[in-house]
PDB file of C-alpha atoms and ligand atoms in Angstrom:
ATOM      1  CA  MET A 392      -6.392 -85.107  27.735  1.00  0.00           C
ATOM      2  CA  THR A 393      -5.236 -83.070  30.730  1.00  0.00           C
ATOM      3  CA  SER A 394      -3.310 -79.793  30.425  1.00  0.00           C
ATOM      4  CA  PRO A 395       0.075 -81.476  31.145  1.00  0.00           C
ATOM      5  CA  GLN A 396      -0.722 -84.057  28.459  1.00  0.00           C
ATOM      6  CA  TRP A 397      -1.474 -81.312  25.944  1.00  0.00           C
ATOM      7  CA  ASP A 398       1.728 -79.562  26.943  1.00  0.00           C
ATOM      8  CA  ALA A 399       3.702 -82.800  26.502  1.00  0.00           C
ATOM      9  CA  SER A 400       2.511 -82.995  22.888  1.00  0.00           C
ATOM     10  CA  TYR A 401       4.519 -79.804  22.271  1.00  0.00           C
ATOM     11  CA  THR A 402       7.737 -80.993  23.937  1.00  0.00           C
ATOM     12  CA  ALA A 403       7.929 -84.496  22.464  1.00  0.00           C
ATOM     13  CA  GLY A 404      10.567 -84.155  19.714  1.00  0.00           C
ATOM     14  CA  ALA A 405       8.271 -84.479  16.687  1.00  0.00           C
ATOM     15  CA  LEU A 406       5.655 -81.838  16.004  1.00  0.00           C
ATOM     16  CA  PRO A 407       2.099 -82.840  16.898  1.00  0.00           C
ATOM     17  CA  PRO A 408       0.029 -83.829  13.836  1.00  0.00           C
ATOM     18  CA  TRP A 409      -1.978 -80.591  13.854  1.00  0.00           C
ATOM     19  CA  ASP A 410       0.981 -78.202  14.135  1.00  0.00           C
ATOM     20  CA  ILE A 411       1.712 -77.623  10.444  1.00  0.00           C
ATOM     21  CA  GLY A 412       3.754 -74.446  10.969  1.00  0.00           C
ATOM     22  CA  ARG A 413       1.399 -72.277   8.924  1.00  0.00           C
ATOM     23  CA  PRO A 414      -2.255 -71.265   9.223  1.00  0.00           C
ATOM     24  CA  GLN A 415      -4.924 -73.730   8.154  1.00  0.00           C
ATOM     25  CA  PRO A 416      -5.955 -72.951   4.536  1.00  0.00           C
ATOM     26  CA  ALA A 417      -9.594 -72.626   5.644  1.00  0.00           C
ATOM     27  CA  PHE A 418      -8.627 -69.706   7.906  1.00  0.00           C
ATOM     28  CA  VAL A 419      -6.467 -68.130   5.202  1.00  0.00           C
ATOM     29  CA  ARG A 420      -9.591 -68.064   3.010  1.00  0.00           C
ATOM     30  CA  LEU A 421     -11.579 -66.419   5.810  1.00  0.00           C
ATOM     31  CA  ALA A 422      -8.803 -63.852   6.238  1.00  0.00           C
ATOM     32  CA  ASP A 423      -8.732 -63.229   2.473  1.00  0.00           C
ATOM     33  CA  ASP A 424     -12.476 -62.542   2.681  1.00  0.00           C
ATOM     34  CA  GLY A 425     -11.816 -59.979   5.427  1.00  0.00           C
ATOM     35  CA  LEU A 426     -13.655 -62.010   8.052  1.00  0.00           C
ATOM     36  CA  LEU A 427     -10.952 -62.312  10.755  1.00  0.00           C
ATOM     37  CA  ARG A 428     -11.569 -58.790  11.956  1.00  0.00           C
ATOM     38  CA  GLY A 429     -11.797 -56.660  15.070  1.00  0.00           C
ATOM     39  CA  ARG A 430     -10.884 -58.166  18.405  1.00  0.00           C
ATOM     40  CA  VAL A 431     -10.114 -61.781  17.529  1.00  0.00           C
ATOM     41  CA  LEU A 432      -9.756 -64.670  19.971  1.00  0.00           C
ATOM     42  CA  ASP A 433      -8.022 -67.865  18.812  1.00  0.00           C
ATOM     43  CA  ALA A 434      -9.269 -70.450  21.330  1.00  0.00           C
ATOM     44  CA  GLY A 435      -6.890 -73.404  21.758  1.00  0.00           C
ATOM     45  CA  CYS A 436      -4.391 -71.569  19.559  1.00  0.00           C
ATOM     46  CA  GLY A 437      -1.508 -74.044  19.854  1.00  0.00           C
ATOM     47  CA  THR A 438       1.615 -72.360  18.512  1.00  0.00           C
ATOM     48  CA  GLY A 439      -0.495 -69.501  17.216  1.00  0.00           C
ATOM     49  CA  GLU A 440      -0.490 -69.614  13.403  1.00  0.00           C
ATOM     50  CA  ASN A 441      -4.160 -68.669  12.976  1.00  0.00           C
ATOM     51  CA  ALA A 442      -3.973 -65.810  15.514  1.00  0.00           C
ATOM     52  CA  LEU A 443      -0.773 -64.596  13.831  1.00  0.00           C
ATOM     53  CA  LEU A 444      -2.570 -64.681  10.481  1.00  0.00           C
ATOM     54  CA  ALA A 445      -5.362 -62.519  11.916  1.00  0.00           C
ATOM     55  CA  ALA A 446      -2.822 -60.092  13.408  1.00  0.00           C
ATOM     56  CA  ASP A 447      -0.988 -59.902  10.097  1.00  0.00           C
ATOM     57  CA  ARG A 448      -4.292 -58.872   8.469  1.00  0.00           C
ATOM     58  CA  GLY A 449      -4.803 -56.070  10.971  1.00  0.00           C
ATOM     59  CA  ALA A 450      -6.872 -57.729  13.688  1.00  0.00           C
ATOM     60  CA  ASP A 451      -6.301 -57.231  17.406  1.00  0.00           C
ATOM     61  CA  ALA A 452      -5.577 -60.903  18.048  1.00  0.00           C
ATOM     62  CA  VAL A 453      -5.321 -62.857  21.275  1.00  0.00           C
ATOM     63  CA  GLY A 454      -4.536 -66.577  21.416  1.00  0.00           C
ATOM     64  CA  VAL A 455      -5.109 -68.794  24.444  1.00  0.00           C
ATOM     65  CA  ASP A 456      -4.081 -72.360  25.118  1.00  0.00           C
ATOM     66  CA  VAL A 457      -3.644 -74.605  28.164  1.00  0.00           C
ATOM     67  CA  ALA A 458      -0.198 -75.715  26.959  1.00  0.00           C
ATOM     68  CA  PRO A 459       2.520 -73.345  28.240  1.00  0.00           C
ATOM     69  CA  HIS A 460       5.099 -74.599  25.722  1.00  0.00           C
ATOM     70  CA  ALA A 461       2.718 -73.873  22.835  1.00  0.00           C
ATOM     71  CA  ILE A 462       2.150 -70.338  24.147  1.00  0.00           C
ATOM     72  CA  GLU A 463       5.893 -69.802  24.546  1.00  0.00           C
ATOM     73  CA  ARG A 464       6.414 -70.814  20.918  1.00  0.00           C
ATOM     74  CA  ALA A 465       3.534 -68.609  19.741  1.00  0.00           C
ATOM     75  CA  ARG A 466       5.041 -65.610  21.567  1.00  0.00           C
ATOM     76  CA  GLY A 467       8.398 -66.365  19.954  1.00  0.00           C
ATOM     77  CA  LYS A 468       6.837 -66.395  16.484  1.00  0.00           C
ATOM     78  CA  ALA A 469       5.012 -63.101  17.151  1.00  0.00           C
ATOM     79  CA  ALA A 470       8.311 -61.484  18.196  1.00  0.00           C
ATOM     80  CA  GLU A 471      10.213 -62.922  15.210  1.00  0.00           C
ATOM     81  CA  ARG A 472       7.554 -61.718  12.783  1.00  0.00           C
ATOM     82  CA  GLY A 473       7.051 -58.350  14.465  1.00  0.00           C
ATOM     83  CA  LEU A 474       3.333 -59.012  14.972  1.00  0.00           C
ATOM     84  CA  GLY A 475       1.296 -57.627  17.862  1.00  0.00           C
ATOM     85  CA  ALA A 476      -0.699 -60.795  18.612  1.00  0.00           C
ATOM     86  CA  ARG A 477      -0.830 -61.580  22.342  1.00  0.00           C
ATOM     87  CA  PHE A 478      -0.760 -65.097  23.763  1.00  0.00           C
ATOM     88  CA  GLU A 479      -1.879 -66.293  27.187  1.00  0.00           C
ATOM     89  CA  VAL A 480      -1.979 -69.628  28.984  1.00  0.00           C
ATOM     90  CA  ALA A 481      -5.691 -69.945  29.745  1.00  0.00           C
ATOM     91  CA  ASP A 482      -8.503 -72.473  29.861  1.00  0.00           C
ATOM     92  CA  ALA A 483     -11.060 -72.108  27.073  1.00  0.00           C
ATOM     93  CA  LEU A 484     -13.664 -73.462  29.492  1.00  0.00           C
ATOM     94  CA  SER A 485     -13.466 -70.255  31.558  1.00  0.00           C
ATOM     95  CA  LEU A 486     -12.811 -67.503  29.041  1.00  0.00           C
ATOM     96  CA  ALA A 487     -14.631 -64.876  31.121  1.00  0.00           C
ATOM     97  CA  ASP A 488     -11.554 -64.943  33.390  1.00  0.00           C
ATOM     98  CA  LEU A 489      -9.652 -63.143  30.626  1.00  0.00           C
ATOM     99  CA  GLY A 490     -11.725 -60.011  31.310  1.00  0.00           C
ATOM    100  CA  LEU A 491     -11.919 -59.383  27.547  1.00  0.00           C
ATOM    101  CA  THR A 492     -14.632 -59.543  24.898  1.00  0.00           C
ATOM    102  CA  PHE A 493     -14.310 -60.273  21.208  1.00  0.00           C
ATOM    103  CA  ASP A 494     -15.868 -59.645  17.786  1.00  0.00           C
ATOM    104  CA  THR A 495     -14.544 -62.850  16.254  1.00  0.00           C
ATOM    105  CA  VAL A 496     -13.517 -66.264  17.583  1.00  0.00           C
ATOM    106  CA  ILE A 497     -11.332 -68.752  15.732  1.00  0.00           C
ATOM    107  CA  ASP A 498     -11.602 -72.379  16.787  1.00  0.00           C
ATOM    108  CA  SER A 499      -9.289 -74.594  14.763  1.00  0.00           C
ATOM    109  CA  GLY A 500      -9.450 -78.033  16.295  1.00  0.00           C
ATOM    110  CA  LEU A 501     -10.529 -77.212  19.857  1.00  0.00           C
ATOM    111  CA  PHE A 502     -14.279 -77.984  19.957  1.00  0.00           C
ATOM    112  CA  HIS A 503     -13.637 -81.579  18.900  1.00  0.00           C
ATOM    113  CA  VAL A 504     -11.332 -82.319  21.851  1.00  0.00           C
ATOM    114  CA  PHE A 505     -14.099 -81.903  24.445  1.00  0.00           C
ATOM    115  CA  ASP A 506     -16.394 -84.606  25.839  1.00  0.00           C
ATOM    116  CA  ASP A 507     -20.105 -83.829  26.031  1.00  0.00           C
ATOM    117  CA  ASP A 508     -19.932 -82.113  29.431  1.00  0.00           C
ATOM    118  CA  ASP A 509     -16.974 -79.925  28.537  1.00  0.00           C
ATOM    119  CA  ARG A 510     -18.550 -79.169  25.157  1.00  0.00           C
ATOM    120  CA  ALA A 511     -21.492 -77.508  26.935  1.00  0.00           C
ATOM    121  CA  ARG A 512     -19.122 -75.648  29.262  1.00  0.00           C
ATOM    122  CA  TYR A 513     -17.078 -74.473  26.281  1.00  0.00           C
ATOM    123  CA  VAL A 514     -20.124 -73.119  24.443  1.00  0.00           C
ATOM    124  CA  ALA A 515     -21.203 -71.228  27.595  1.00  0.00           C
ATOM    125  CA  SER A 516     -17.644 -69.931  27.985  1.00  0.00           C
ATOM    126  CA  LEU A 517     -17.668 -68.634  24.395  1.00  0.00           C
ATOM    127  CA  ALA A 518     -21.056 -66.998  24.983  1.00  0.00           C
ATOM    128  CA  ALA A 519     -19.531 -65.009  27.845  1.00  0.00           C
ATOM    129  CA  VAL A 520     -16.839 -63.373  25.674  1.00  0.00           C
ATOM    130  CA  LEU A 521     -18.305 -63.091  22.168  1.00  0.00           C
ATOM    131  CA  ASP A 522     -20.221 -59.831  21.662  1.00  0.00           C
ATOM    132  CA  ASP A 523     -23.730 -59.928  20.217  1.00  0.00           C
ATOM    133  CA  GLY A 524     -23.412 -59.877  16.438  1.00  0.00           C
ATOM    134  CA  GLY A 525     -19.960 -61.451  16.691  1.00  0.00           C
ATOM    135  CA  ARG A 526     -18.985 -64.605  14.858  1.00  0.00           C
ATOM    136  CA  CYS A 527     -17.208 -67.817  15.650  1.00  0.00           C
ATOM    137  CA  TYR A 528     -15.470 -69.721  12.859  1.00  0.00           C
ATOM    138  CA  LEU A 529     -15.107 -73.270  14.085  1.00  0.00           C
ATOM    139  CA  MET A 530     -13.358 -76.104  12.262  1.00  0.00           C
ATOM    140  CA  CYS A 531     -13.632 -79.601  13.683  1.00  0.00           C
ATOM    141  CA  PHE A 532     -13.084 -83.188  12.561  1.00  0.00           C
ATOM    142  CA  SER A 533     -16.101 -84.340  10.584  1.00  0.00           C
ATOM    143  CA  ASP A 534     -18.070 -87.568  10.834  1.00  0.00           C
ATOM    144  CA  ARG A 535     -17.196 -88.024   7.153  1.00  0.00           C
ATOM    145  CA  GLN A 536     -13.574 -88.710   8.153  1.00  0.00           C
ATOM    146  CA  PRO A 537     -13.052 -92.483   8.148  1.00  0.00           C
ATOM    147  CA  GLY A 538     -10.960 -94.340  10.720  1.00  0.00           C
ATOM    148  CA  ASP A 539     -10.665 -93.693  14.416  1.00  0.00           C
ATOM    149  CA  PHE A 540      -7.265 -91.981  14.717  1.00  0.00           C
ATOM    150  CA  GLY A 541      -7.180 -88.456  16.087  1.00  0.00           C
ATOM    151  CA  PRO A 542     -10.006 -86.536  17.740  1.00  0.00           C
ATOM    152  CA  ARG A 543     -13.686 -87.464  17.993  1.00  0.00           C
ATOM    153  CA  ARG A 544     -15.771 -87.035  14.878  1.00  0.00           C
ATOM    154  CA  VAL A 545     -18.471 -84.377  14.970  1.00  0.00           C
ATOM    155  CA  SER A 546     -21.722 -84.369  12.999  1.00  0.00           C
ATOM    156  CA  GLN A 547     -23.574 -81.305  11.698  1.00  0.00           C
ATOM    157  CA  ASP A 548     -26.435 -82.192  14.048  1.00  0.00           C
ATOM    158  CA  GLU A 549     -24.079 -82.104  17.030  1.00  0.00           C
ATOM    159  CA  LEU A 550     -22.882 -78.632  16.018  1.00  0.00           C
ATOM    160  CA  ARG A 551     -26.481 -77.459  15.662  1.00  0.00           C
ATOM    161  CA  ALA A 552     -27.374 -78.919  19.059  1.00  0.00           C
ATOM    162  CA  ALA A 553     -24.375 -77.328  20.778  1.00  0.00           C
ATOM    163  CA  PHE A 554     -24.982 -73.864  19.291  1.00  0.00           C
ATOM    164  CA  ALA A 555     -28.768 -73.795  19.594  1.00  0.00           C
ATOM    165  CA  PRO A 556     -30.962 -70.720  19.045  1.00  0.00           C
ATOM    166  CA  ALA A 557     -32.185 -71.017  22.637  1.00  0.00           C
ATOM    167  CA  GLY A 558     -28.605 -70.414  23.772  1.00  0.00           C
ATOM    168  CA  GLY A 559     -28.389 -67.194  21.759  1.00  0.00           C
ATOM    169  CA  TRP A 560     -26.682 -68.683  18.678  1.00  0.00           C
ATOM    170  CA  ARG A 561     -27.427 -68.847  14.975  1.00  0.00           C
ATOM    171  CA  ILE A 562     -25.579 -71.220  12.681  1.00  0.00           C
ATOM    172  CA  ALA A 563     -25.046 -69.263   9.467  1.00  0.00           C
ATOM    173  CA  SER A 564     -23.418 -72.159   7.614  1.00  0.00           C
ATOM    174  CA  ILE A 565     -21.694 -75.497   8.006  1.00  0.00           C
ATOM    175  CA  ALA A 566     -19.545 -76.456   5.020  1.00  0.00           C
ATOM    176  CA  PRO A 567     -17.272 -79.404   4.310  1.00  0.00           C
ATOM    177  CA  ASP A 568     -13.611 -78.444   4.519  1.00  0.00           C
ATOM    178  CA  THR A 569     -10.270 -80.084   5.292  1.00  0.00           C
ATOM    179  CA  PHE A 570      -7.645 -79.911   7.996  1.00  0.00           C
ATOM    180  CA  GLU A 571      -4.110 -80.107   6.733  1.00  0.00           C
ATOM    181  CA  ILE A 572      -2.124 -82.313   9.092  1.00  0.00           C
ATOM    182  CA  ASN A 573       1.427 -83.594   9.425  1.00  0.00           C
ATOM    183  CA  LEU A 574       1.663 -87.143   8.148  1.00  0.00           C
ATOM    184  CA  LEU A 575      -0.633 -89.283  10.317  1.00  0.00           C
ATOM    185  CA  MET A 576      -1.802 -92.760   9.365  1.00  0.00           C
ATOM    186  CA  GLU A 577      -0.350 -92.081   5.878  1.00  0.00           C
ATOM    187  CA  GLN A 578      -2.607 -89.057   5.461  1.00  0.00           C
ATOM    188  CA  THR A 579      -1.860 -85.342   5.239  1.00  0.00           C
ATOM    189  CA  ALA A 580      -5.470 -84.122   5.317  1.00  0.00           C
ATOM    190  CA  ALA A 581      -8.613 -84.897   7.284  1.00  0.00           C
ATOM    191  CA  GLN A 582     -12.272 -84.211   6.574  1.00  0.00           C
ATOM    192  CA  ALA A 583     -13.638 -81.297   8.564  1.00  0.00           C
ATOM    193  CA  TRP A 584     -16.679 -79.115   9.033  1.00  0.00           C
ATOM    194  CA  LEU A 585     -16.186 -75.377   8.945  1.00  0.00           C
ATOM    195  CA  ALA A 586     -19.051 -73.772  10.868  1.00  0.00           C
ATOM    196  CA  THR A 587     -19.877 -70.067  10.832  1.00  0.00           C
ATOM    197  CA  ILE A 588     -21.758 -69.341  14.023  1.00  0.00           C
ATOM    198  CA  GLU A 589     -23.246 -65.980  14.989  1.00  0.00           C
ATOM    199  CA  ARG A 590     -23.884 -64.722  18.489  1.00  0.00           C
ATOM    200  CA  THR A 591     -27.411 -63.318  18.513  1.00  0.00           C
ATOM    201  CA  GLY A 592     -27.580 -62.939  22.258  1.00  0.00           C
ATOM    202  CA  ASP A 593     -31.322 -63.720  22.178  1.00  0.00           C
ATOM    203  CA  ALA A 594     -31.082 -66.587  24.608  1.00  0.00           C
ATOM    204  CA  ALA A 595     -34.466 -67.997  25.571  1.00  0.00           C
ATOM    205  CA  PRO A 596     -35.275 -67.513  29.270  1.00  0.00           C
ATOM    206  CA  PRO A 597     -35.291 -70.697  31.338  1.00  0.00           C
ATOM    207  CA  ALA A 598     -38.689 -72.426  31.196  1.00  0.00           C
ATOM    208  CA  ASP A 599     -39.386 -71.611  34.852  1.00  0.00           C
ATOM    209  CA  ALA A 600     -38.417 -67.920  34.609  1.00  0.00           C
ATOM    210  CA  ALA A 601     -40.809 -65.379  36.111  1.00  0.00           C
ATOM    211  CA  PRO A 602     -42.543 -63.092  33.581  1.00  0.00           C
ATOM    212  CA  PRO A 603     -40.868 -59.690  33.236  1.00  0.00           C
ATOM    213  CA  ALA A 604     -42.134 -57.006  35.620  1.00  0.00           C
ATOM    214  CA  GLY A 605     -45.135 -55.242  34.191  1.00  0.00           C
ATOM    215  CA  ALA A 606     -46.043 -58.122  31.890  1.00  0.00           C
ATOM    216  CA  ASP A 607     -49.761 -58.687  31.619  1.00  0.00           C
ATOM    217  CA  SER A 608     -50.814 -61.696  33.582  1.00  0.00           C
ATOM    218  CA  PRO A 609     -53.564 -63.800  32.071  1.00  0.00           C
ATOM    219  CA  ALA A 610     -56.963 -62.786  33.531  1.00  0.00           C
TER     220      ALA A 610
HETATM  221  N1  SAH B1926      -5.598 -74.398  17.039  1.00  0.00           N
HETATM  222  C1  SAH B1926      -4.308 -75.027  16.975  1.00  0.00           C
HETATM  223  C2  SAH B1926      -4.192 -76.273  17.874  1.00  0.00           C
HETATM  224  C3  SAH B1926      -5.248 -77.339  17.689  1.00  0.00           C
HETATM  225  S1  SAH B1926      -4.985 -78.773  18.718  1.00  0.00           S
HETATM  226  C4  SAH B1926      -3.982 -75.372  15.558  1.00  0.00           C
HETATM  227  O1  SAH B1926      -4.836 -75.223  14.670  1.00  0.00           O
HETATM  228  O2  SAH B1926      -2.833 -75.755  15.314  1.00  0.00           O
HETATM  229  C5  SAH B1926      -6.005 -78.387  20.138  1.00  0.00           C
HETATM  230  C6  SAH B1926      -5.340 -77.365  21.043  1.00  0.00           C
HETATM  231  O3  SAH B1926      -6.243 -77.090  22.113  1.00  0.00           O
HETATM  232  C7  SAH B1926      -4.049 -77.841  21.713  1.00  0.00           C
HETATM  233  O4  SAH B1926      -3.065 -76.853  21.526  1.00  0.00           O
HETATM  234  C8  SAH B1926      -4.404 -77.971  23.204  1.00  0.00           C
HETATM  235  O5  SAH B1926      -3.322 -77.674  24.055  1.00  0.00           O
HETATM  236  C9  SAH B1926      -5.531 -76.961  23.320  1.00  0.00           C
HETATM  237  N2  SAH B1926      -6.490 -77.190  24.406  1.00  0.00           N
HETATM  238  C10 SAH B1926      -7.043 -78.355  24.821  1.00  0.00           C
HETATM  239  N3  SAH B1926      -7.908 -78.145  25.821  1.00  0.00           N
HETATM  240  C11 SAH B1926      -7.924 -76.802  26.052  1.00  0.00           C
HETATM  241  C12 SAH B1926      -8.623 -75.963  26.963  1.00  0.00           C
HETATM  242  N4  SAH B1926      -9.489 -76.440  27.866  1.00  0.00           N
HETATM  243  N5  SAH B1926      -8.386 -74.634  26.900  1.00  0.00           N
HETATM  244  C13 SAH B1926      -7.497 -74.102  26.012  1.00  0.00           C
HETATM  245  N6  SAH B1926      -6.814 -74.857  25.137  1.00  0.00           N
HETATM  246  C14 SAH B1926      -7.021 -76.189  25.145  1.00  0.00           C
END
């Protein structure tokens, strides 16, 4: 979908299926475990519930989304609740433009909206703003979810391919979880993967890279 199409999903009378008006339970558990900490980015934050959760637990939280109406609503909630979370209209495919870096990234339902090309751009964009040692908690629709409504299904192998060691990533875990959703196709939950992904920063050099200066050359 284009940015105006995403924005339209927030102005069309009924709430979009994913906007449940409270944080996703999976992220509440992470917050309860003290894991939404430091400088937190909520990428594709929608109306901001997960970023607001992080802010409520003491994090320095920033949410970004391409949909201006979602950001307006998120800012309204932050003001109503007296929380310091900041919200910006921004493209998650070019996060370096924010001029900020983060300890923790929340992705609740963003990764699974991208096609293969944008998926690679998104992972590179995350790499540019997540500090080494930082973590990304990513929840996406799982290939165990039957039917074809909603976003594309993602397999564990696809997650492992996207966040490969050669790109400076380490997948700490991928666990089955669930998205709560507003009633869609007679369902109020969808099968998900919750991935914990660490930024190691040890990206492999490109295959054709020159050896570092001073390296011994084979005799
Ligand atoms: N995280 C929110 C919203 C999930 S729906 C929640 O859990 O409720 C996916 C969100 O990603 C939508 O709000 C959509 O506007 C946003 N989005 C889609 N493409 C984006 C992009 N390139 N950059 C930033 N946000 C994007």
